[in-house]
Short mmCIF file of C-alpha atoms in Angstrom, two decimals:
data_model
loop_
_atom_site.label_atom_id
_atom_site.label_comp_id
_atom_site.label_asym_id
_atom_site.label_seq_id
_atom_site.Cartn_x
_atom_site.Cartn_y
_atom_site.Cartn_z
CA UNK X 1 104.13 -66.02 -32.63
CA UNK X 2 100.64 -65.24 -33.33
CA UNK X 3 98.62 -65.53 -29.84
CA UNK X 4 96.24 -68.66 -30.09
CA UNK X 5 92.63 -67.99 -29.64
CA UNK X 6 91.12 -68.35 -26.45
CA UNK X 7 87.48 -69.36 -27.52
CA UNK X 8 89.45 -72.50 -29.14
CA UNK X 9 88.99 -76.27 -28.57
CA UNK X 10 92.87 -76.33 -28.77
CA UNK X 11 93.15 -73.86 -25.74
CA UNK X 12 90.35 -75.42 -23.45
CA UNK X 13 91.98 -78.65 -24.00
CA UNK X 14 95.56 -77.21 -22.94
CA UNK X 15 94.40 -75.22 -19.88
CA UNK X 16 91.71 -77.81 -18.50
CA UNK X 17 93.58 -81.35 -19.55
CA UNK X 18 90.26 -83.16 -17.63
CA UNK X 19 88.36 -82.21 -20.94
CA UNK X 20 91.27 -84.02 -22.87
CA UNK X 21 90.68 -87.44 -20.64
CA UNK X 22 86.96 -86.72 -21.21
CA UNK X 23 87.35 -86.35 -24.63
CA UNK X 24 89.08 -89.68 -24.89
CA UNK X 25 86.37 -91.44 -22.93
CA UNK X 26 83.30 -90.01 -25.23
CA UNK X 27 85.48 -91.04 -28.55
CA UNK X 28 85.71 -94.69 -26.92
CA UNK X 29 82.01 -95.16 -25.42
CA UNK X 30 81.04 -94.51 -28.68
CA UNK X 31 83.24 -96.32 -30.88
CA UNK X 32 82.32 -99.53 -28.46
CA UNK X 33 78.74 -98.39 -28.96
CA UNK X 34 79.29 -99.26 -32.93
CA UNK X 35 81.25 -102.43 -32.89
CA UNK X 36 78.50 -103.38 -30.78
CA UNK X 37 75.75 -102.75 -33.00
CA UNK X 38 77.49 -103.75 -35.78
CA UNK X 39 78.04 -107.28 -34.13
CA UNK X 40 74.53 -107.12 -33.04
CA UNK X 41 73.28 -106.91 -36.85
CA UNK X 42 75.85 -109.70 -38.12
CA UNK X 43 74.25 -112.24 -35.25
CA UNK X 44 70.64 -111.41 -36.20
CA UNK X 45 71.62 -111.85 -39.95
CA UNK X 46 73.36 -114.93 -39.20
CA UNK X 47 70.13 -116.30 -36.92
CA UNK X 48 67.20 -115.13 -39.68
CA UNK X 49 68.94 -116.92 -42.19
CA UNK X 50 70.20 -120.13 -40.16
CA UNK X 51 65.40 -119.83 -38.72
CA UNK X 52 64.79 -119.78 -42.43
CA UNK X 53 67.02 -122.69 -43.73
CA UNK X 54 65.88 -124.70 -40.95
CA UNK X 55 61.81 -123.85 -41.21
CA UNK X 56 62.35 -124.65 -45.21
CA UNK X 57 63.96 -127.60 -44.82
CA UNK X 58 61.44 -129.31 -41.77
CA UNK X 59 58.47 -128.09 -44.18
CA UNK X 60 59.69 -129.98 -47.43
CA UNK X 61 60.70 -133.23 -45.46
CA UNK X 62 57.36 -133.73 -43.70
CA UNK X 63 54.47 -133.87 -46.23
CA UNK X 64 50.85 -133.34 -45.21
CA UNK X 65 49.45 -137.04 -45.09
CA UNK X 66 45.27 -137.38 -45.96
CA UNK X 67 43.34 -139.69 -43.79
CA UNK X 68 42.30 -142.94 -45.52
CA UNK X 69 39.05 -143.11 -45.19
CA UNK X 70 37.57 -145.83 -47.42
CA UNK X 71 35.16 -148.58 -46.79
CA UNK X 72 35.23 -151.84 -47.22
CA UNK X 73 32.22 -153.52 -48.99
CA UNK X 74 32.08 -157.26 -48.88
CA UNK X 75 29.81 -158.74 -50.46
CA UNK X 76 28.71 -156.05 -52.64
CA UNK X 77 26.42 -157.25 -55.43
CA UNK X 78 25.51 -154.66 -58.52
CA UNK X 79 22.15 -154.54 -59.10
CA UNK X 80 21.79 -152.71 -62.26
CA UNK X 81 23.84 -154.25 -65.20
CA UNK X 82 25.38 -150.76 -66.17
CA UNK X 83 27.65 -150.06 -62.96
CA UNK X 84 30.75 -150.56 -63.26
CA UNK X 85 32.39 -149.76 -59.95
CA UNK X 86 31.09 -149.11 -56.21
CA UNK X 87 32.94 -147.40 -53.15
CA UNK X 88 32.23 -146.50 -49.88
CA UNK X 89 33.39 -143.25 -47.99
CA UNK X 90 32.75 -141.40 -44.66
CA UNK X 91 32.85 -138.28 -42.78
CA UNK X 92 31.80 -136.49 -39.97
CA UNK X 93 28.71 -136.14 -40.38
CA UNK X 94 27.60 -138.57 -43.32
CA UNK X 95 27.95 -141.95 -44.93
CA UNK X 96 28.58 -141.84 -48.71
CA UNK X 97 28.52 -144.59 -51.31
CA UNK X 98 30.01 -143.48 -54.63
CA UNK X 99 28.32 -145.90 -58.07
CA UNK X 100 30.13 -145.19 -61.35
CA UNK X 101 27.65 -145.85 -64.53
CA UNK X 102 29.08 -146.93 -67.53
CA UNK X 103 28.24 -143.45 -69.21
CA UNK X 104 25.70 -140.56 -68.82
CA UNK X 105 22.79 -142.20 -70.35
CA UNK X 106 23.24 -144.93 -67.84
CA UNK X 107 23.47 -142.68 -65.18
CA UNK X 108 20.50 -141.19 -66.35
CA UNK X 109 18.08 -144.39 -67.39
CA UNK X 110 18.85 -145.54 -63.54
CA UNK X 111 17.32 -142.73 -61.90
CA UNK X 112 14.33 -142.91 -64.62
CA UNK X 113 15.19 -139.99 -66.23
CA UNK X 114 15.59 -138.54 -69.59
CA UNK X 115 18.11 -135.81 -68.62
CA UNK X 116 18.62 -133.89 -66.04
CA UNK X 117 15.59 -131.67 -65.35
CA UNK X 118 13.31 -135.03 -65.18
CA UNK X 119 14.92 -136.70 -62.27
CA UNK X 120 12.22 -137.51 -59.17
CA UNK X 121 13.79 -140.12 -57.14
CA UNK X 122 14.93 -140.08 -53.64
CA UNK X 123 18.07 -142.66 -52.29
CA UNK X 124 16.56 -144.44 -49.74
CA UNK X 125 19.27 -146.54 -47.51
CA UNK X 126 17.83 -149.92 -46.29
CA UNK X 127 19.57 -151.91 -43.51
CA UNK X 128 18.71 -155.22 -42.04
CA UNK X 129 18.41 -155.81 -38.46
CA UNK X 130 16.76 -157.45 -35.71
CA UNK X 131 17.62 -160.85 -37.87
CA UNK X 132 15.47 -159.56 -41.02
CA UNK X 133 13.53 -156.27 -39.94
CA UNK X 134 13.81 -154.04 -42.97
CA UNK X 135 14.39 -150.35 -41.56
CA UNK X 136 14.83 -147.78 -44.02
CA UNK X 137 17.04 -143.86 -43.71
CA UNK X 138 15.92 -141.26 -46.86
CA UNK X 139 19.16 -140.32 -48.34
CA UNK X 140 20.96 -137.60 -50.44
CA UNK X 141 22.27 -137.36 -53.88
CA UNK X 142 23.97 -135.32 -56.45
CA UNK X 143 25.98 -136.50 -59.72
CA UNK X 144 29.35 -135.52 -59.96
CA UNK X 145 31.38 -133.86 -62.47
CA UNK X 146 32.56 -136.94 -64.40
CA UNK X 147 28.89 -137.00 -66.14
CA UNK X 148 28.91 -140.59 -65.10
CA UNK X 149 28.71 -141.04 -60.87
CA UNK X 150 26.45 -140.15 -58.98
CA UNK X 151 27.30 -139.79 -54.26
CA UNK X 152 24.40 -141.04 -52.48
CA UNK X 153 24.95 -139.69 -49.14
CA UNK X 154 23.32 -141.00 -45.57
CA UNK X 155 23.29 -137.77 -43.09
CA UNK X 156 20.77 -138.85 -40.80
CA UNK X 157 22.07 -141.86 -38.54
CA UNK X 158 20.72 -141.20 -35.17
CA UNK X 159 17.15 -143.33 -35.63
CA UNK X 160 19.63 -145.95 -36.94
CA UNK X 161 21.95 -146.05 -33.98
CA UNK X 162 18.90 -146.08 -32.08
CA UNK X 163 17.33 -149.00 -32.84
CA UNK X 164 20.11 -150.82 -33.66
CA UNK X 165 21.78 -150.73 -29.84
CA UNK X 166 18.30 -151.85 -28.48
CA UNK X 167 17.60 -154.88 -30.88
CA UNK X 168 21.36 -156.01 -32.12
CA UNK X 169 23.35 -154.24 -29.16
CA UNK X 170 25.56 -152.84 -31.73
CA UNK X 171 27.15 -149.16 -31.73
CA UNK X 172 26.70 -147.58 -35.14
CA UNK X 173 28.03 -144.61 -36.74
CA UNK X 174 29.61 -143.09 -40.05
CA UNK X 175 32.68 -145.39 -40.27
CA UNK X 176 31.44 -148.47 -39.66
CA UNK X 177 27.69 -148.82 -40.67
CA UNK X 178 28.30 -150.57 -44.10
CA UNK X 179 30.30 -152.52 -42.93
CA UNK X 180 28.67 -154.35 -39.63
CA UNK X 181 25.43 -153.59 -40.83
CA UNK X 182 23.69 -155.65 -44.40
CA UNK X 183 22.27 -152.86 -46.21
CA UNK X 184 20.77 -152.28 -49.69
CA UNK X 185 21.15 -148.38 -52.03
CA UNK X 186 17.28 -148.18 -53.30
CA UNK X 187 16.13 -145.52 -55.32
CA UNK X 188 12.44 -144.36 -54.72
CA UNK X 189 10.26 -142.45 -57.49
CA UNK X 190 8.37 -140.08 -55.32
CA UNK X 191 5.88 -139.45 -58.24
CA UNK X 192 5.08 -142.52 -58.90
CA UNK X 193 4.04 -144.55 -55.54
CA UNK X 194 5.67 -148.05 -55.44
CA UNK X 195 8.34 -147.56 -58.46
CA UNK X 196 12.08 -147.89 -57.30
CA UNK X 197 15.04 -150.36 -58.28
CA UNK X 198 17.64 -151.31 -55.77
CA UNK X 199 21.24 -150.16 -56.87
CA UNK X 200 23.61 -152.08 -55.11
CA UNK X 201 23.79 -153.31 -51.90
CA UNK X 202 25.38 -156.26 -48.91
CA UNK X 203 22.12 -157.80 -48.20
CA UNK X 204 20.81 -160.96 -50.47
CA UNK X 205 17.97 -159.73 -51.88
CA UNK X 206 17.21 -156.93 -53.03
CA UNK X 207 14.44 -154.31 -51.81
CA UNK X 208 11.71 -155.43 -54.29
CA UNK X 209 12.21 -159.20 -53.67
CA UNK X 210 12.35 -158.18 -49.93
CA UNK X 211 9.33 -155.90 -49.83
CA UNK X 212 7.45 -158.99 -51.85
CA UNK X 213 8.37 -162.11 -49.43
CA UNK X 214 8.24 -160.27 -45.89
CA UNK X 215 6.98 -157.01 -45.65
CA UNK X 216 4.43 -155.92 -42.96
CA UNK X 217 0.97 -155.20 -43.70
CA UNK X 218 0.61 -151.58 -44.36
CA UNK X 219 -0.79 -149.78 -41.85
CA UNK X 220 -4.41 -149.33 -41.69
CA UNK X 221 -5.09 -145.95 -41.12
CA UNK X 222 -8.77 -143.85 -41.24
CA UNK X 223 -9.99 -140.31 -40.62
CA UNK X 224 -6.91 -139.47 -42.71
CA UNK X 225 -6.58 -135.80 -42.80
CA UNK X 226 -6.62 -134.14 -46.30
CA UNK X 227 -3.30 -132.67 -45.80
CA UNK X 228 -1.68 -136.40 -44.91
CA UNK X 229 -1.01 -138.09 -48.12
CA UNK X 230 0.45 -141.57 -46.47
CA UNK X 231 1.63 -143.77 -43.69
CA UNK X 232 4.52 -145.96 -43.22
CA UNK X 233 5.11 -148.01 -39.95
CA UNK X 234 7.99 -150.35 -38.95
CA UNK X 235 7.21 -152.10 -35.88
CA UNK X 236 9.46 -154.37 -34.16
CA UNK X 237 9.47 -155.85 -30.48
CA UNK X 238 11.86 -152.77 -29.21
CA UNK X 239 10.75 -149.84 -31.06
CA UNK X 240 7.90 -148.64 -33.64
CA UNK X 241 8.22 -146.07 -36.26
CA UNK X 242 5.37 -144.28 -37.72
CA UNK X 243 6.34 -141.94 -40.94
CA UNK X 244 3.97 -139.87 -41.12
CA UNK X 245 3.95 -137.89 -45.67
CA UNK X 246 2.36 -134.76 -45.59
CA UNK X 247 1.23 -133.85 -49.04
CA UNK X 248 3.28 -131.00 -49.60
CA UNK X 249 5.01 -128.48 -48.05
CA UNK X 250 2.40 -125.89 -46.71
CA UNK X 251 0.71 -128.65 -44.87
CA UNK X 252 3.71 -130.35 -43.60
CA UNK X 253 4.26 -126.91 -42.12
CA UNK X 254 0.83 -125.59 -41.11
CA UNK X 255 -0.29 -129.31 -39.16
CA UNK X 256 2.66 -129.16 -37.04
CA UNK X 257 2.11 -125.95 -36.10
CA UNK X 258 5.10 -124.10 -37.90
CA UNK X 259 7.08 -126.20 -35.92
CA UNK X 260 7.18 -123.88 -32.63
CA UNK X 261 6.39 -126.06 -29.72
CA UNK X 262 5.25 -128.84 -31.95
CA UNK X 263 4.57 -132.27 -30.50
CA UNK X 264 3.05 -135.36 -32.19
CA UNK X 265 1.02 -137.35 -30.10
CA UNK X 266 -0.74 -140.09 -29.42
CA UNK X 267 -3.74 -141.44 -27.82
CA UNK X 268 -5.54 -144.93 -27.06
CA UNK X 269 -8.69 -146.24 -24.40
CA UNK X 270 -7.67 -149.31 -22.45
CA UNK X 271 -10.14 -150.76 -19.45
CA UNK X 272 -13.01 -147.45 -19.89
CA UNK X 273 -9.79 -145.00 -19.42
CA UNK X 274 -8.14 -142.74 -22.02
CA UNK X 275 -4.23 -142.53 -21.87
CA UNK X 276 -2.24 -140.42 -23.68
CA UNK X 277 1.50 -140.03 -25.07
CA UNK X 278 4.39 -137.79 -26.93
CA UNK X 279 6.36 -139.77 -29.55
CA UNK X 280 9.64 -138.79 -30.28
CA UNK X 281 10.06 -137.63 -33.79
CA UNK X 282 12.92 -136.57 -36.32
CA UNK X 283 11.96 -133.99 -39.08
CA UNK X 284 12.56 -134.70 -42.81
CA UNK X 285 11.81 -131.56 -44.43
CA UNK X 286 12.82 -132.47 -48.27
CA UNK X 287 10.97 -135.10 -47.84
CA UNK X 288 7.41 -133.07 -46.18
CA UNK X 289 7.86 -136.49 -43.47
CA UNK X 290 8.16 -136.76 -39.72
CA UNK X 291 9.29 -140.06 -38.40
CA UNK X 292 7.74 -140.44 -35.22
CA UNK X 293 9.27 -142.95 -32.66
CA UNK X 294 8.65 -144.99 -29.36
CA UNK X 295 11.16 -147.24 -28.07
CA UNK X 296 11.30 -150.25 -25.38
CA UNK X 297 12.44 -147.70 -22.63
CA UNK X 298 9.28 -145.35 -23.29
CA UNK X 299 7.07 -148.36 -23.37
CA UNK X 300 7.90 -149.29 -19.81
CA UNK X 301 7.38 -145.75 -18.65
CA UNK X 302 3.73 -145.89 -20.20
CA UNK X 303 3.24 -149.26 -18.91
CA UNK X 304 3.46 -148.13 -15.55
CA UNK X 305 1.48 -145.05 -16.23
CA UNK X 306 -1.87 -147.75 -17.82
CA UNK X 307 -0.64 -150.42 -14.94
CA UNK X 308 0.02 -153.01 -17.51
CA UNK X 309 3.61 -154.31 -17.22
CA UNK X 310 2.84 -157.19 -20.04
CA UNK X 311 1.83 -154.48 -22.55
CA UNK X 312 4.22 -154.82 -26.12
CA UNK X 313 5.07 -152.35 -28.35
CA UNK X 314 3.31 -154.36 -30.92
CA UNK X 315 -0.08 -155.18 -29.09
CA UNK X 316 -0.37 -151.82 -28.43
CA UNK X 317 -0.24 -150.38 -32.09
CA UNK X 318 -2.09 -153.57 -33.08
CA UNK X 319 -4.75 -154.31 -30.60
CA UNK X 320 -6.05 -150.84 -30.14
CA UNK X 321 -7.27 -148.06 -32.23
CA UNK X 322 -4.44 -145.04 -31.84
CA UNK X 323 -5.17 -141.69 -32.47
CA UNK X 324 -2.96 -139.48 -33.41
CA UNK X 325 -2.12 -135.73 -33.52
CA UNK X 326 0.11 -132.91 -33.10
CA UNK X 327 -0.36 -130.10 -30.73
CA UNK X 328 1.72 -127.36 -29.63
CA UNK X 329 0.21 -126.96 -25.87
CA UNK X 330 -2.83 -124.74 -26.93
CA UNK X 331 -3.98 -126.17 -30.32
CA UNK X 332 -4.65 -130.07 -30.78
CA UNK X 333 -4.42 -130.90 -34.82
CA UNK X 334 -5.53 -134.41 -35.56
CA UNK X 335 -3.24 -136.27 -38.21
CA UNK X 336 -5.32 -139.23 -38.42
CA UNK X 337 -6.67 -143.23 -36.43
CA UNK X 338 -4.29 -146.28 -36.88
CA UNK X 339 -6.41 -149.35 -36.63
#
């Protein structure tokens, strides 16, 4: 018989039979090592695809819902014979009303233009508080892409809510302020001073026939600076507000300073003294305007200041002659004298 090689597996195995047993072990650790793995695999296959049926199925049985955000509009009345329908939308940050024309040409005739290039107007939002005070919020527009609509949009409600809490104790915003509020949709030529045509609106009359039967006096202003091309004041027992037009945009700009540190004032003499006063204003910079505000809370601060508790907003703008200004600490601009 052929002697077996020493250097052999075979041989090890038969002189050492511990390597044999540890041979054995080895083969089974690793042959549990597979099944385990393998097992391991099949689960994870088994879970990805049960994840994925289930994530399908949830995403096609629960549909993204929109908000409904419409507005009601009672007692909408058309005021120009070529609308056909009105609606009334909100979000965040703006109140829109939505007026289909019958066609483009209609569109077009209501905003006294011949096409698109001529069109001049601003939407100007009236609402009626205060049991009949006419206060009015500059709007936004653009026509949409049916060639027909045209979104008037109201993005500045702040003065509104303002006023509104102090003389009807009403909270105002987005949602709600066609709808608790009587309001008209008036379209102002800004060329052409005194041309508009109300739209559509909540309130019985419209803006001319309002403007004609109850409007105040306009203001009577003097030493009107060259770069001021008008004044508009609404004056009620709780609050004034004086819009001040500049006539374009350099000088809106340049009176009030560039706008750094820029405060419009005003000034008055009462018993031989001189008092003066900050308004509160809001910037409309399409527009070249500042709106500039006192309220019944500020009165009663400059009441005590003059010592004369009795004092109204009203007397005050009407009794005295007002000065007013802008300044921005160093440099005193004057705007023009009401009264």
């Amino acid at each position: 018989m052929e002697e077996m090689n020493k250097n052999s597996l075979s041989y090890k195995i038969q002189k050492n039979p511990f390597l044999l047993g540890l041979f054995v072990i080895v083969i089974a650790v690793v042959l549990i090592a597979i099944f385990s793995l393998s097992s391991a695999i099949s689960e994870k296959t088994k879970e990805f695809e049960t994840t994925t049926e289930k994530t399908t199925v949830a995403t096609t049985a629960t549909p993204v819902l929109e908000t409904e955000k419409n507005v009601s509009l009672d007692g909408l009345k058309k005021r120009v014979d070529t609308i056909k329908n009105v609606s009334a939308d909100f979000d965040n940050n703006s109140a829109i009303i939505v007026v289909e024309f019958e066609d483009k040409e209609a569109l077009l005739d209501a905003h006294y233009a011949s096409n698109d290039f001529t069109i001049d107007v601003v939407p100007v939002f009236c609402f009626y508080i205060n049991n009949g005070t006419q206060v009015t919020c500059p709007g936004e527009f653009k026509f949409r892409s049916d060639g027909k609509s045209a979104e008037y949009k109201l993005a500045q409600i702040d003065d509104l809510a303002n006023v509104v809490a102090l003389t009807d104790e009403i909270t105002v915003n987005y949602k709600n302020v066609f709808e608790v509020l009587k309001f008209n949709l008036y379209l102002e030529h800004q060329s052409n001073d005194g041309v508009g045509r109300t739209l559509v609106g909540t309130y019985p009359k419209t803006v001319e026939s309002f403007n004609k039967d109850y409007a105040e006096a306009p203001a009577i202003v003097s030493n009107l600076n060259e770069g001021v091309e008008k004044v508009q004041v609404t004056t009620a027992d709780e609050f004034i507000w004086v819009d001040v037009y500049f006539t374009d945009e350099e000088s809106y700009k340049t009176l009030n300073h560039d706008f750094e540190n820029n405060f419009v004032c005003f000034g008055f003499e009462k018993g031989g003294k001189k008092f003066d006063w900050k308004f509160i204003s809001t910037e409309y910079e399409d527009l070249c305007m500042i709106r500039c505000k006192l309220d019944a809370y500020a009165l009663t601060q400059l009441a005590d200041e003059i010592g004369d508790k009795s004092i109204t907003i009203p007397t005050l703008f009407k009794d005295y002659q007002i000065n007013i200004w802008t300044s921005d600490y160093d440099t005193e601009t004057p705007l023009f004298t009401m009264n």
